[in-house]
Structure formats: C-alpha cells, structure tokens
Amino acid sequence: MSLLGKAGRAPAAHESGFAAHRAGVDRLLASYRAIPREANVRLAKKTSNLFRARAKNTAPGLDVSGLTQVIAVDPQAKTADVAGMTTYEDLVAATLPYGLAPLVVPQLKTITLGGAVTGLGIESTSFRNGLPHESVLEIDVLTGAGEIITATPDGEHADLFRGFPNSYGTLGYSTRLKIRLESVQPYVALRHVRFHDLGELETAMARIIAERAHDGERVDYLDGVVFTAGESYLVLGRQTDEPGPVSDYTGMDIYYRSLQHDSAEPKRDRLTIHDYLWRWDTDWFWCSRAFGAQNPTARRFWPSRYRRSSFYWKLIALDQRYDIGDKLEARKGNPPRERVVQDIEVPIERTAEFLHWFLDEIPIEPLWLCPLRLHDDRIERPWPLYPLEPGRTYVNVGFWSAVPTVAGEQEGAANRAIERKVSELDGHKSLYSDAYYDEDEFARLYGGDIYPELKKRYDPDHRLLDLYSKAVQRK
C-alpha cells in the first residue's frame, strides 16, 4: 500500500504537499522581513474565531496564504502533517477517507489547527483525549525573532513546545504541526439522557467518565446541554459500523432541539461520523437564532451554503463594526448589551455549583457542557500557560450571548463576575473573548514566571504583543 493508499493517491502527492508547504513558508518569511522593525508582527488574515475587539493595525501582516493545506496523511502511522492555517474542515476531509480523525475536532469548521493549539480547543472526545495540543508530536514555529524552530516534547525547544498552547501568537505562529490521529467508525449512535437535577447530572457525568460506559453501553463521545436547572441532557455517543438510517440537521431540523424529550428513557439518534463532527456548526450551536435562521419560514429560504458558523461570524463582525445590535436596542428604549461569549472550566465536583450560580445571575441559556481530562497524567503541570491539573477532571461550560447593561455598573460587569466565580471554584477561563483581569492575577493564572522567560528567549525584541496586552488590553 502506498503512503496514501486508501484514497488511491501516489507517493508523489506526499512530496508535492511538502514542496507546496516549503513555498508557503518562504512567502511567510519574506513577509516577515517586510514588516517595519518598529511595527508589531501580526497575521494578514481577514477572518478570525476570536470574540474580542482588536486594535487596528496599519502595518503589513504575515502572509499565511500558503499555509492552509494538509501536507500529508500517513494512515499506517496514524499521523498527519498539517500547515498551521489549515481548517479542521479541510483536515477532517483529508483524514476521514482513511477511517481516521484528529483526536479532538473542535466544533466549528473554520477553526484552524494552529489556532486550536495556540488558543486551545475542546470537544466531546476531550474526556478521553484531552485538548488538541496534546495530540501534537512536533511543531514548526515562526518565532518573534524571525526564526523557524522545530519544537518537540523532549528536544532543545521543549520549553516552547510546552509553552505554546494558550500563547495566542505571542510566542510565534505555527507553520507545520505533526499530529496523531485515531481510527473512527462511519457512524455515531447517540443517546440523549435527560436530568431534572444538576447534581444528578454532575454525578452521572463523573461516573461515565470513570467507566467510559453507561448502562452497559460504551461511550466514545460525551457532552451535554443545560436548558434550565430542571432540564439538562448528557449526549452519549458510540462509534459503530452498523448500517441504518441517519438524521440530517443541515436542513429544517435543528440539532440542539433534537436533544429535548420528556421520557425517562434516553432518546436515541444516529449520525454519520462526518455529520456528528460538524453537528454544532450548521447553527453555531444555537447562536443562529439571533439572526432569525431558526425561524421555519426564514430557514426555508436561507441558502444552505450560508447556514454555517463562518457566515454567522461575518454577521457578528458587522455588528461589532457598526454597533447594529445596540442601535436597534436603543430604538426600543433598551440599554446597550454586554457581550458574554466565554468558555470556562471548573473541576467536575464544582459543576452543579457553578451552573446554579450562573443560571441565577446571568440571563443566558442554553449552556454547553464538555468534560475534559489531560491526556497525559504523568507530567506535573505540563502546559504552564493553561495549568490544568493532571489526573483531575474538569467540565467546560460554554455560553455565547449578551446581557443588558445596568446603568452605573463597571464595564464588563457580567464578565467580571464570571471571572471571580470561576477563580473561586479553582477553574480557568479561555482567552478568545473579553477578559478583565488585572496584571498580577492574569500572570498568576496564565504562566507566572515561565511566560516572561519564554518571551525573552523566543521574542527578544518584542516584535509580538505580549499575552496580557493581547487578551486583556485588546491591542
């Protein structure tokens, strides 16, 4: 069998992939040299999955146009070499023909592999496979010093390998990542298990994670949705090659609504592995309802090619640029709204406590739940910029909406309250959206004394913004 035998591609495709990648790296380096010394180095790209405002940049950016391809897939070794700006949509399309998939596939198609590693990612395999950066075997990074460095877990640049996750481009940008893949079956059989009590949901989730099973049936995928304190669901997925009918949530039916039921018995469903991996993308979880895309009449005439997260993000970007939402609220006599778009993690034993607090204090629903454990429990504090404890189970809670502001309250009042509660519960917050920490607390939570040493070694002339400036000060 050739290297890419199942798809009938010749070994030459492997070589041409690396040749194209080298050409893309050459363009990247040329663009780096063209950036004035006094200007901060940034990517030259029009799209982003970040939800925090950023200062305008008039200097030319890094040309990453040649870093968007899957370079090579090795189905025998179950690995892939992938350019840093490759989307998971393209990566999954390249690996599924071999019956393989990345160990963790974030929910939205346009998330890039490099973005999920430098900015973290998560999905329903995270209770057994951890986070995307844990499947990386080696990574090529363009550092702030303008060098391409290959970082591995045990090599000369092991400090960069460990410090790169959650650095958000402040230590460098990935140009190539070699990652592990796992075998997958063509279908996923689902069980939607309802709970009327959040404490019972927390207990069941911990047991399922420990046993990797529920009611004698294997669990390969695990996430959940909270609608109210009295209505929540765990979604249990099992890989299977058994043929049979499958559901389709790219049309009139909406995936998150399919979870809901009143029965004491789990509600069952089946999806192809492709549709399971992208089950949240069509409606960007439930966020498409803000644009009327879940209205049956509007949905019928909404072109399917625009029924995806990347299009909804463009609408969000327009709102951010022109304050459309706040202007509409003002015409109704309502105050501006504070954007509350966050993913946080709390230890699993504090999950119900956080959910009760959130549902009482923050008027947002539904909430997404996704449990995770670091894949490698042998290394103490292995990822210093996002220091989850090995051997400890956390639950990611995602909430993406906005709340009315209250006159006289501090800017970002709801987000600040969430940050305080998460810290109180020994949790963490992702940095892709608005953050309000002071510098001392931020340093304590995200890298401590290790981050300045990494900046000194890999960005000695401060060509890249530092993490606090980027994540909190929105520079």
Short mmCIF file of C-alpha atoms in Angstrom, two decimals:
data_model
loop_
_atom_site.label_atom_id
_atom_site.label_comp_id
_atom_site.label_asym_id
_atom_site.label_seq_id
_atom_site.Cartn_x
_atom_site.Cartn_y
_atom_site.Cartn_z
CA MET A 1 0.00 0.00 0.00
CA SER A 2 1.28 3.47 -0.81
CA LEU A 3 1.51 6.15 1.85
CA LEU A 4 -1.92 7.45 0.85
CA GLY A 5 -3.17 4.15 -0.49
CA LYS A 6 -6.83 4.12 0.56
CA ALA A 7 -7.57 7.24 -1.46
CA GLY A 8 -5.54 5.95 -4.39
CA ARG A 9 -3.07 8.83 -4.23
CA ALA A 10 0.51 8.24 -5.27
CA PRO A 11 3.55 8.91 -3.05
CA ALA A 12 4.25 11.90 -5.30
CA ALA A 13 1.31 13.64 -3.61
CA HIS A 14 3.24 13.42 -0.36
CA GLU A 15 6.29 15.10 -1.91
CA SER A 16 4.24 17.75 -3.69
CA GLY A 17 2.50 18.56 -0.42
CA PHE A 18 5.80 19.28 1.29
CA ALA A 19 7.07 21.23 -1.74
CA ALA A 20 3.99 23.45 -1.67
CA HIS A 21 4.41 23.90 2.05
CA ARG A 22 8.04 24.99 1.67
CA ALA A 23 6.96 27.59 -0.87
CA GLY A 24 4.35 28.85 1.58
CA VAL A 25 6.95 29.13 4.34
CA ASP A 26 9.23 31.09 2.01
CA ARG A 27 6.42 33.61 1.38
CA LEU A 28 5.79 33.83 5.09
CA LEU A 29 9.45 34.62 5.83
CA ALA A 30 9.55 37.20 3.05
CA SER A 31 6.52 38.94 4.52
CA TYR A 32 8.11 38.90 7.98
CA ARG A 33 11.19 40.69 6.65
CA ALA A 34 8.96 43.32 5.00
CA ILE A 35 7.36 44.37 8.29
CA PRO A 36 9.00 47.52 9.73
CA ARG A 37 11.11 46.89 12.81
CA GLU A 38 9.02 49.28 14.90
CA ALA A 39 5.73 47.54 13.99
CA ASN A 40 4.18 44.60 15.79
CA VAL A 41 4.09 41.38 13.79
CA ARG A 42 0.56 40.11 13.11
CA LEU A 43 -1.15 37.74 10.73
CA ALA A 44 -2.54 39.13 7.48
CA LYS A 45 -5.91 37.37 7.50
CA LYS A 46 -9.44 38.69 7.26
CA THR A 47 -11.24 36.08 9.34
CA SER A 48 -10.91 35.01 12.96
CA ASN A 49 -12.66 32.90 15.56
CA LEU A 50 -11.72 35.36 18.30
CA PHE A 51 -14.51 37.28 20.03
CA ARG A 52 -12.57 40.17 21.49
CA ALA A 53 -12.06 43.51 19.82
CA ARG A 54 -8.60 44.20 18.48
CA ALA A 55 -6.78 47.44 17.73
CA LYS A 56 -6.42 48.30 14.06
CA ASN A 57 -3.04 47.55 12.55
CA THR A 58 -1.77 49.60 9.61
CA ALA A 59 1.48 47.68 9.09
CA PRO A 60 1.60 44.81 6.59
CA GLY A 61 0.92 41.41 8.11
CA LEU A 62 2.38 37.94 7.75
CA ASP A 63 1.45 36.22 4.50
CA VAL A 64 -0.03 32.88 5.59
CA SER A 65 -1.80 32.20 2.30
CA GLY A 66 0.50 29.25 1.58
CA LEU A 67 -0.09 27.59 4.95
CA THR A 68 -3.65 26.34 4.54
CA GLN A 69 -3.20 22.77 3.31
CA VAL A 70 -2.96 19.27 4.73
CA ILE A 71 0.61 18.42 3.76
CA ALA A 72 0.47 14.64 4.15
CA VAL A 73 -1.50 11.89 5.87
CA ASP A 74 0.20 8.65 6.92
CA PRO A 75 -2.64 6.17 7.51
CA GLN A 76 -0.31 3.41 8.74
CA ALA A 77 1.36 5.56 11.41
CA LYS A 78 -1.95 7.38 12.05
CA THR A 79 -0.32 10.79 11.78
CA ALA A 80 -0.78 13.89 9.66
CA ASP A 81 1.50 16.81 8.78
CA VAL A 82 -0.65 19.91 8.59
CA ALA A 83 0.08 23.55 7.82
CA GLY A 84 -0.75 25.92 10.67
CA MET A 85 -3.62 27.75 8.97
CA THR A 86 -5.40 24.60 7.80
CA THR A 87 -9.03 24.48 8.92
CA TYR A 88 -10.42 21.46 10.69
CA GLU A 89 -12.98 21.23 7.90
CA ASP A 90 -10.16 20.54 5.43
CA LEU A 91 -8.26 18.35 7.88
CA VAL A 92 -11.28 16.12 8.53
CA ALA A 93 -11.97 15.91 4.80
CA ALA A 94 -8.42 14.64 4.28
CA THR A 95 -8.44 12.06 7.09
CA LEU A 96 -11.96 10.56 7.05
CA PRO A 97 -11.37 8.67 3.77
CA TYR A 98 -8.81 6.61 5.70
CA GLY A 99 -11.19 5.99 8.59
CA LEU A 100 -9.16 8.43 10.70
CA ALA A 101 -9.83 11.69 12.50
CA PRO A 102 -7.92 14.08 14.76
CA LEU A 103 -8.08 13.06 18.43
CA VAL A 104 -10.09 16.23 19.17
CA VAL A 105 -12.10 18.05 16.49
CA PRO A 106 -13.33 21.48 17.70
CA GLN A 107 -16.94 22.21 16.91
CA LEU A 108 -16.65 24.88 14.19
CA LYS A 109 -15.38 24.12 10.70
CA THR A 110 -13.23 27.22 10.25
CA ILE A 111 -11.17 26.78 13.42
CA THR A 112 -7.59 26.16 12.30
CA LEU A 113 -5.29 23.53 13.71
CA GLY A 114 -2.72 26.17 14.63
CA GLY A 115 -5.45 28.26 16.26
CA ALA A 116 -6.74 25.34 18.33
CA VAL A 117 -3.22 24.64 19.59
CA THR A 118 -2.12 28.19 20.37
CA GLY A 119 -5.59 29.20 21.59
CA LEU A 120 -6.92 25.87 22.92
CA GLY A 121 -9.85 23.83 21.66
CA ILE A 122 -12.17 21.19 23.06
CA GLU A 123 -14.86 18.72 22.02
CA SER A 124 -16.71 15.60 23.08
CA THR A 125 -13.61 13.36 22.92
CA SER A 126 -11.82 15.56 25.46
CA PHE A 127 -12.86 13.40 28.40
CA ARG A 128 -10.57 10.71 26.96
CA ASN A 129 -8.23 12.59 24.57
CA GLY A 130 -7.66 15.87 26.39
CA LEU A 131 -7.11 19.02 24.32
CA PRO A 132 -5.87 19.43 20.71
CA HIS A 133 -2.32 20.39 21.65
CA GLU A 134 -1.87 17.05 23.43
CA SER A 135 -2.00 15.18 20.12
CA VAL A 136 0.86 17.25 18.66
CA LEU A 137 4.09 15.32 18.10
CA GLU A 138 6.16 18.22 16.78
CA ILE A 139 5.55 21.76 15.70
CA ASP A 140 7.37 24.27 13.49
CA VAL A 141 7.05 27.81 14.85
CA LEU A 142 7.96 31.15 13.33
CA THR A 143 9.16 32.95 16.45
CA GLY A 144 9.17 36.67 17.13
CA ALA A 145 12.88 36.61 16.28
CA GLY A 146 12.03 35.57 12.72
CA GLU A 147 13.35 32.01 13.00
CA ILE A 148 11.57 28.78 12.12
CA ILE A 149 12.10 26.44 15.09
CA THR A 150 11.00 22.82 15.36
CA ALA A 151 9.76 22.15 18.89
CA THR A 152 9.25 18.65 20.32
CA PRO A 153 8.39 17.37 23.80
CA ASP A 154 11.98 16.37 24.59
CA GLY A 155 14.16 18.46 22.28
CA GLU A 156 16.13 21.67 22.60
CA HIS A 157 12.95 23.71 22.39
CA ALA A 158 10.79 21.62 24.71
CA ASP A 159 10.06 24.80 26.68
CA LEU A 160 8.42 26.33 23.60
CA PHE A 161 6.55 23.09 22.89
CA ARG A 162 5.04 23.19 26.39
CA GLY A 163 4.54 26.96 26.46
CA PHE A 164 2.97 27.37 23.03
CA PRO A 165 -0.60 26.29 23.99
CA ASN A 166 -2.64 29.30 25.12
CA SER A 167 0.04 31.75 23.93
CA TYR A 168 -2.27 33.18 21.20
CA GLY A 169 0.51 34.09 18.79
CA THR A 170 2.57 35.97 21.37
CA LEU A 171 5.47 33.49 21.18
CA GLY A 172 5.17 32.80 17.46
CA TYR A 173 2.97 31.25 14.80
CA SER A 174 2.83 27.59 13.87
CA THR A 175 3.77 26.80 10.27
CA ARG A 176 3.52 22.99 10.48
CA LEU A 177 2.18 20.57 13.05
CA LYS A 178 2.56 16.81 13.10
CA ILE A 179 -0.36 15.27 14.97
CA ARG A 180 -1.64 11.87 15.98
CA LEU A 181 -4.89 10.57 14.51
CA GLU A 182 -7.32 7.92 15.74
CA SER A 183 -9.45 5.34 13.97
CA VAL A 184 -13.16 6.12 13.65
CA GLN A 185 -16.21 4.17 12.51
CA PRO A 186 -18.59 5.51 9.84
CA TYR A 187 -21.50 6.20 12.23
CA VAL A 188 -22.15 7.52 15.72
CA ALA A 189 -25.08 6.16 17.74
CA LEU A 190 -26.38 8.77 20.20
CA ARG A 191 -28.28 8.65 23.46
CA HIS A 192 -29.75 11.85 24.89
CA VAL A 193 -30.14 11.27 28.63
CA ARG A 194 -32.35 13.78 30.45
CA PHE A 195 -31.79 15.06 34.00
CA HIS A 196 -34.12 17.08 36.21
CA ASP A 197 -31.43 17.90 38.76
CA LEU A 198 -27.97 19.37 38.07
CA GLY A 199 -26.41 17.49 40.97
CA GLU A 200 -27.57 14.21 39.45
CA LEU A 201 -26.16 15.25 36.08
CA GLU A 202 -22.79 16.02 37.72
CA THR A 203 -22.72 12.62 39.45
CA ALA A 204 -23.67 10.75 36.28
CA MET A 205 -21.06 12.59 34.24
CA ALA A 206 -18.29 11.67 36.70
CA ARG A 207 -19.34 8.02 36.67
CA ILE A 208 -19.50 7.85 32.86
CA ILE A 209 -16.03 9.37 32.58
CA ALA A 210 -14.62 6.84 35.03
CA GLU A 211 -16.30 3.83 33.42
CA ARG A 212 -16.32 5.00 29.76
CA ALA A 213 -19.78 3.45 29.62
CA HIS A 214 -23.42 3.96 30.60
CA ASP A 215 -25.97 1.19 31.21
CA GLY A 216 -23.56 -1.34 29.78
CA GLU A 217 -23.01 0.55 26.51
CA ARG A 218 -19.63 2.05 25.56
CA VAL A 219 -19.28 5.85 25.48
CA ASP A 220 -16.83 7.30 22.95
CA TYR A 221 -18.16 10.87 22.90
CA LEU A 222 -19.59 12.88 25.79
CA ASP A 223 -21.02 16.38 26.03
CA GLY A 224 -24.23 17.98 27.27
CA VAL A 225 -26.63 20.91 27.22
CA VAL A 226 -28.33 22.75 30.08
CA PHE A 227 -31.60 24.49 29.19
CA THR A 228 -32.73 25.21 32.76
CA ALA A 229 -31.91 23.91 36.23
CA GLY A 230 -34.69 21.36 35.72
CA GLU A 231 -33.90 20.36 32.14
CA SER A 232 -30.44 19.24 31.13
CA TYR A 233 -29.02 16.46 28.97
CA LEU A 234 -25.91 14.38 28.56
CA VAL A 235 -25.30 13.24 24.99
CA LEU A 236 -23.52 9.89 24.83
CA GLY A 237 -22.01 8.83 21.52
CA ARG A 238 -20.81 5.38 20.47
CA GLN A 239 -18.90 4.68 17.28
CA THR A 240 -20.42 1.95 15.12
CA ASP A 241 -20.20 0.45 11.65
CA GLU A 242 -23.75 -0.90 11.82
CA PRO A 243 -25.73 0.31 8.79
CA GLY A 244 -29.05 2.02 9.26
CA PRO A 245 -30.93 5.30 8.88
CA VAL A 246 -29.26 8.55 9.96
CA SER A 247 -30.55 12.00 10.81
CA ASP A 248 -29.67 15.20 8.95
CA TYR A 249 -29.53 18.53 10.79
CA THR A 250 -28.32 20.65 7.89
CA GLY A 251 -31.88 21.33 6.70
CA MET A 252 -35.02 22.29 8.61
CA ASP A 253 -34.28 20.19 11.70
CA ILE A 254 -32.09 21.82 14.36
CA TYR A 255 -29.66 19.62 16.25
CA TYR A 256 -29.80 21.09 19.76
CA ARG A 257 -33.60 20.95 19.72
CA SER A 258 -33.40 17.24 18.89
CA LEU A 259 -31.93 16.57 22.33
CA GLN A 260 -35.10 17.56 24.19
CA HIS A 261 -37.63 14.99 25.39
CA ASP A 262 -39.73 14.10 28.44
CA SER A 263 -39.08 10.38 28.64
CA ALA A 264 -37.25 8.66 31.49
CA GLU A 265 -35.55 6.54 28.82
CA PRO A 266 -32.78 8.03 26.66
CA LYS A 267 -33.79 9.37 23.27
CA ARG A 268 -31.77 7.69 20.51
CA ASP A 269 -30.40 9.08 17.27
CA ARG A 270 -27.76 8.26 14.65
CA LEU A 271 -25.44 10.41 12.55
CA THR A 272 -22.68 9.75 10.08
CA ILE A 273 -19.28 10.44 11.64
CA HIS A 274 -18.92 13.46 9.33
CA ASP A 275 -22.25 14.93 10.41
CA TYR A 276 -21.55 14.16 14.05
CA LEU A 277 -18.25 16.04 14.00
CA TRP A 278 -20.00 19.09 12.49
CA ARG A 279 -23.35 18.73 14.28
CA TRP A 280 -22.94 22.10 16.00
CA ASP A 281 -21.66 24.09 13.03
CA THR A 282 -24.86 24.49 10.97
CA ASP A 283 -26.45 26.63 13.67
CA TRP A 284 -23.25 27.60 15.52
CA PHE A 285 -24.69 25.68 18.47
CA TRP A 286 -27.88 27.74 18.99
CA CYS A 287 -26.49 31.16 18.08
CA SER A 288 -28.11 31.21 14.63
CA ARG A 289 -31.42 32.02 16.31
CA ALA A 290 -30.11 35.58 16.89
CA PHE A 291 -30.19 36.08 13.11
CA GLY A 292 -33.62 34.53 12.57
CA ALA A 293 -32.11 31.43 10.96
CA GLN A 294 -34.15 29.13 13.18
CA ASN A 295 -37.45 30.69 12.18
CA PRO A 296 -39.02 27.97 9.99
CA THR A 297 -40.06 30.45 7.29
CA ALA A 298 -36.71 32.24 7.18
CA ARG A 299 -34.82 28.95 7.35
CA ARG A 300 -36.66 27.59 4.34
CA PHE A 301 -35.30 30.41 2.20
CA TRP A 302 -31.91 30.83 3.92
CA PRO A 303 -29.35 29.38 1.43
CA SER A 304 -27.75 26.24 2.85
CA ARG A 305 -24.27 27.46 1.90
CA TYR A 306 -24.79 30.31 4.38
CA ARG A 307 -26.10 28.02 7.12
CA ARG A 308 -22.72 27.62 8.78
CA SER A 309 -20.70 29.24 11.54
CA SER A 310 -18.33 31.13 9.23
CA PHE A 311 -21.24 33.12 7.77
CA TYR A 312 -22.76 33.87 11.17
CA TRP A 313 -19.35 35.10 12.29
CA LYS A 314 -19.38 37.62 9.41
CA LEU A 315 -22.70 38.93 10.71
CA ILE A 316 -21.22 39.25 14.20
CA ALA A 317 -18.25 41.14 12.75
CA LEU A 318 -20.61 43.58 11.02
CA ASP A 319 -22.46 44.11 14.30
CA GLN A 320 -19.18 44.79 16.12
CA ARG A 321 -18.08 47.26 13.44
CA TYR A 322 -21.31 49.25 13.22
CA ASP A 323 -22.94 48.62 16.65
CA ILE A 324 -26.07 47.39 14.87
CA GLY A 325 -27.41 45.48 17.88
CA ASP A 326 -27.03 48.36 20.31
CA LYS A 327 -28.62 50.79 17.86
CA LEU A 328 -31.63 48.50 17.49
CA GLU A 329 -31.89 48.16 21.27
CA ALA A 330 -31.74 51.96 21.64
CA ARG A 331 -34.64 52.37 19.21
CA LYS A 332 -36.67 50.12 21.54
CA GLY A 333 -35.63 52.20 24.54
CA ASN A 334 -33.36 49.46 25.88
CA PRO A 335 -29.80 49.86 27.22
CA PRO A 336 -26.75 48.56 25.31
CA ARG A 337 -25.92 44.90 25.79
CA GLU A 338 -22.74 43.40 27.20
CA ARG A 339 -21.31 40.57 25.15
CA VAL A 340 -20.84 37.43 27.26
CA VAL A 341 -19.11 34.95 24.96
CA GLN A 342 -16.96 32.61 27.00
CA ASP A 343 -15.74 29.09 27.66
CA ILE A 344 -14.68 28.31 31.22
CA GLU A 345 -13.56 25.16 33.03
CA VAL A 346 -14.35 24.20 36.62
CA PRO A 347 -13.50 20.97 38.44
CA ILE A 348 -16.23 18.45 37.85
CA GLU A 349 -17.22 18.40 41.53
CA ARG A 350 -18.00 22.15 41.32
CA THR A 351 -20.02 21.94 38.09
CA ALA A 352 -23.51 21.97 39.60
CA GLU A 353 -22.50 24.79 41.94
CA PHE A 354 -21.29 26.93 39.04
CA LEU A 355 -24.35 26.15 36.91
CA HIS A 356 -26.78 27.10 39.68
CA TRP A 357 -24.90 30.37 40.25
CA PHE A 358 -24.81 31.15 36.54
CA LEU A 359 -28.49 30.42 35.93
CA ASP A 360 -29.39 32.64 38.90
CA GLU A 361 -27.11 35.53 37.94
CA ILE A 362 -26.62 35.59 34.15
CA PRO A 363 -29.71 35.55 31.88
CA ILE A 364 -28.26 33.28 29.17
CA GLU A 365 -29.39 29.85 28.01
CA PRO A 366 -28.70 27.18 26.84
CA LEU A 367 -25.25 26.27 28.17
CA TRP A 368 -22.91 23.72 26.63
CA LEU A 369 -21.07 21.19 28.82
CA CYS A 370 -17.93 19.33 27.77
CA PRO A 371 -15.86 17.31 30.27
CA LEU A 372 -12.09 17.04 29.87
CA ARG A 373 -9.06 15.44 31.41
CA LEU A 374 -5.47 15.96 30.34
CA HIS A 375 -4.49 13.04 28.14
CA ASP A 376 -1.09 12.55 29.79
CA ASP A 377 -1.26 12.31 33.59
CA ARG A 378 2.46 11.63 34.04
CA ILE A 379 3.78 15.19 33.74
CA GLU A 380 3.20 17.65 36.56
CA ARG A 381 1.73 20.93 35.27
CA PRO A 382 2.74 20.10 31.68
CA TRP A 383 1.20 23.16 29.94
CA PRO A 384 2.21 26.21 32.01
CA LEU A 385 0.13 28.86 30.23
CA TYR A 386 -3.09 26.94 30.98
CA PRO A 387 -2.18 24.87 34.03
CA LEU A 388 -4.88 22.23 34.39
CA GLU A 389 -4.01 19.56 36.94
CA PRO A 390 -3.12 16.12 35.57
CA GLY A 391 -5.45 13.41 36.84
CA ARG A 392 -8.24 15.88 37.58
CA THR A 393 -11.50 16.06 35.63
CA TYR A 394 -12.87 19.44 34.61
CA VAL A 395 -16.05 20.47 32.84
CA ASN A 396 -16.01 23.14 30.19
CA VAL A 397 -19.10 25.36 30.26
CA GLY A 398 -19.74 27.41 27.12
CA PHE A 399 -22.15 30.34 26.89
CA TRP A 400 -22.41 32.72 23.96
CA SER A 401 -24.82 35.64 24.04
CA ALA A 402 -25.25 39.11 25.52
CA VAL A 403 -26.95 40.60 28.58
CA PRO A 404 -28.41 44.08 29.22
CA THR A 405 -26.03 46.52 30.85
CA VAL A 406 -27.05 48.25 34.07
CA ALA A 407 -26.51 51.98 34.48
CA GLY A 408 -23.70 52.77 36.90
CA GLU A 409 -22.10 49.33 36.76
CA GLN A 410 -18.47 48.85 35.80
CA GLU A 411 -17.72 47.98 32.18
CA GLY A 412 -17.89 44.23 31.66
CA ALA A 413 -19.77 43.67 34.93
CA ALA A 414 -21.16 40.26 33.97
CA ASN A 415 -17.84 39.03 32.59
CA ARG A 416 -16.02 40.24 35.69
CA ALA A 417 -18.50 38.42 37.93
CA ILE A 418 -17.95 35.22 35.94
CA GLU A 419 -14.17 35.58 36.23
CA ARG A 420 -14.43 35.96 40.01
CA LYS A 421 -16.69 32.94 40.35
CA VAL A 422 -14.52 30.74 38.14
CA SER A 423 -11.41 31.65 40.15
CA GLU A 424 -13.30 31.00 43.39
CA LEU A 425 -14.09 27.48 42.13
CA ASP A 426 -10.45 26.79 41.13
CA GLY A 427 -11.30 26.98 37.45
CA HIS A 428 -9.92 28.63 34.31
CA LYS A 429 -11.25 30.80 31.52
CA SER A 430 -10.32 30.68 27.84
CA LEU A 431 -8.88 33.88 26.38
CA TYR A 432 -10.53 34.02 22.94
CA SER A 433 -13.01 36.63 24.18
CA ASP A 434 -13.18 39.61 26.53
CA ALA A 435 -11.10 39.41 29.73
CA TYR A 436 -10.81 41.90 32.60
CA TYR A 437 -8.12 40.55 34.94
CA ASP A 438 -5.55 42.86 36.49
CA GLU A 439 -1.93 42.12 35.54
CA ASP A 440 -0.95 40.31 38.75
CA GLU A 441 -3.92 37.94 38.72
CA PHE A 442 -3.51 37.34 34.99
CA ALA A 443 0.14 36.40 35.46
CA ARG A 444 -0.77 34.02 38.28
CA LEU A 445 -3.43 32.29 36.17
CA TYR A 446 -1.62 32.19 32.82
CA GLY A 447 2.05 31.36 33.03
CA GLY A 448 3.51 33.00 36.11
CA ASP A 449 7.29 33.40 35.85
CA ILE A 450 7.55 30.95 32.93
CA TYR A 451 5.92 33.18 30.33
CA PRO A 452 8.41 36.10 30.64
CA GLU A 453 11.29 33.66 30.21
CA LEU A 454 9.70 32.26 27.04
CA LYS A 455 9.20 35.78 25.69
CA LYS A 456 12.83 36.64 26.43
CA ARG A 457 14.10 33.57 24.59
CA TYR A 458 11.77 33.49 21.57
CA ASP A 459 10.78 37.14 21.12
CA PRO A 460 13.76 39.09 22.49
CA ASP A 461 12.95 42.28 20.54
CA HIS A 462 9.23 42.22 21.40
CA ARG A 463 8.11 42.00 17.78
CA LEU A 464 4.97 40.22 19.02
CA LEU A 465 2.46 41.56 21.52
CA ASP A 466 2.56 40.03 24.99
CA LEU A 467 -0.33 37.90 26.21
CA TYR A 468 -1.80 40.45 28.64
CA SER A 469 -1.73 43.22 26.02
CA LYS A 470 -3.46 40.98 23.52
CA ALA A 471 -6.00 39.18 25.72
CA VAL A 472 -6.99 41.91 28.17
CA GLN A 473 -5.89 45.26 26.76
CA ARG A 474 -7.14 44.31 23.26
CA LYS A 475 -4.10 45.68 21.47
#
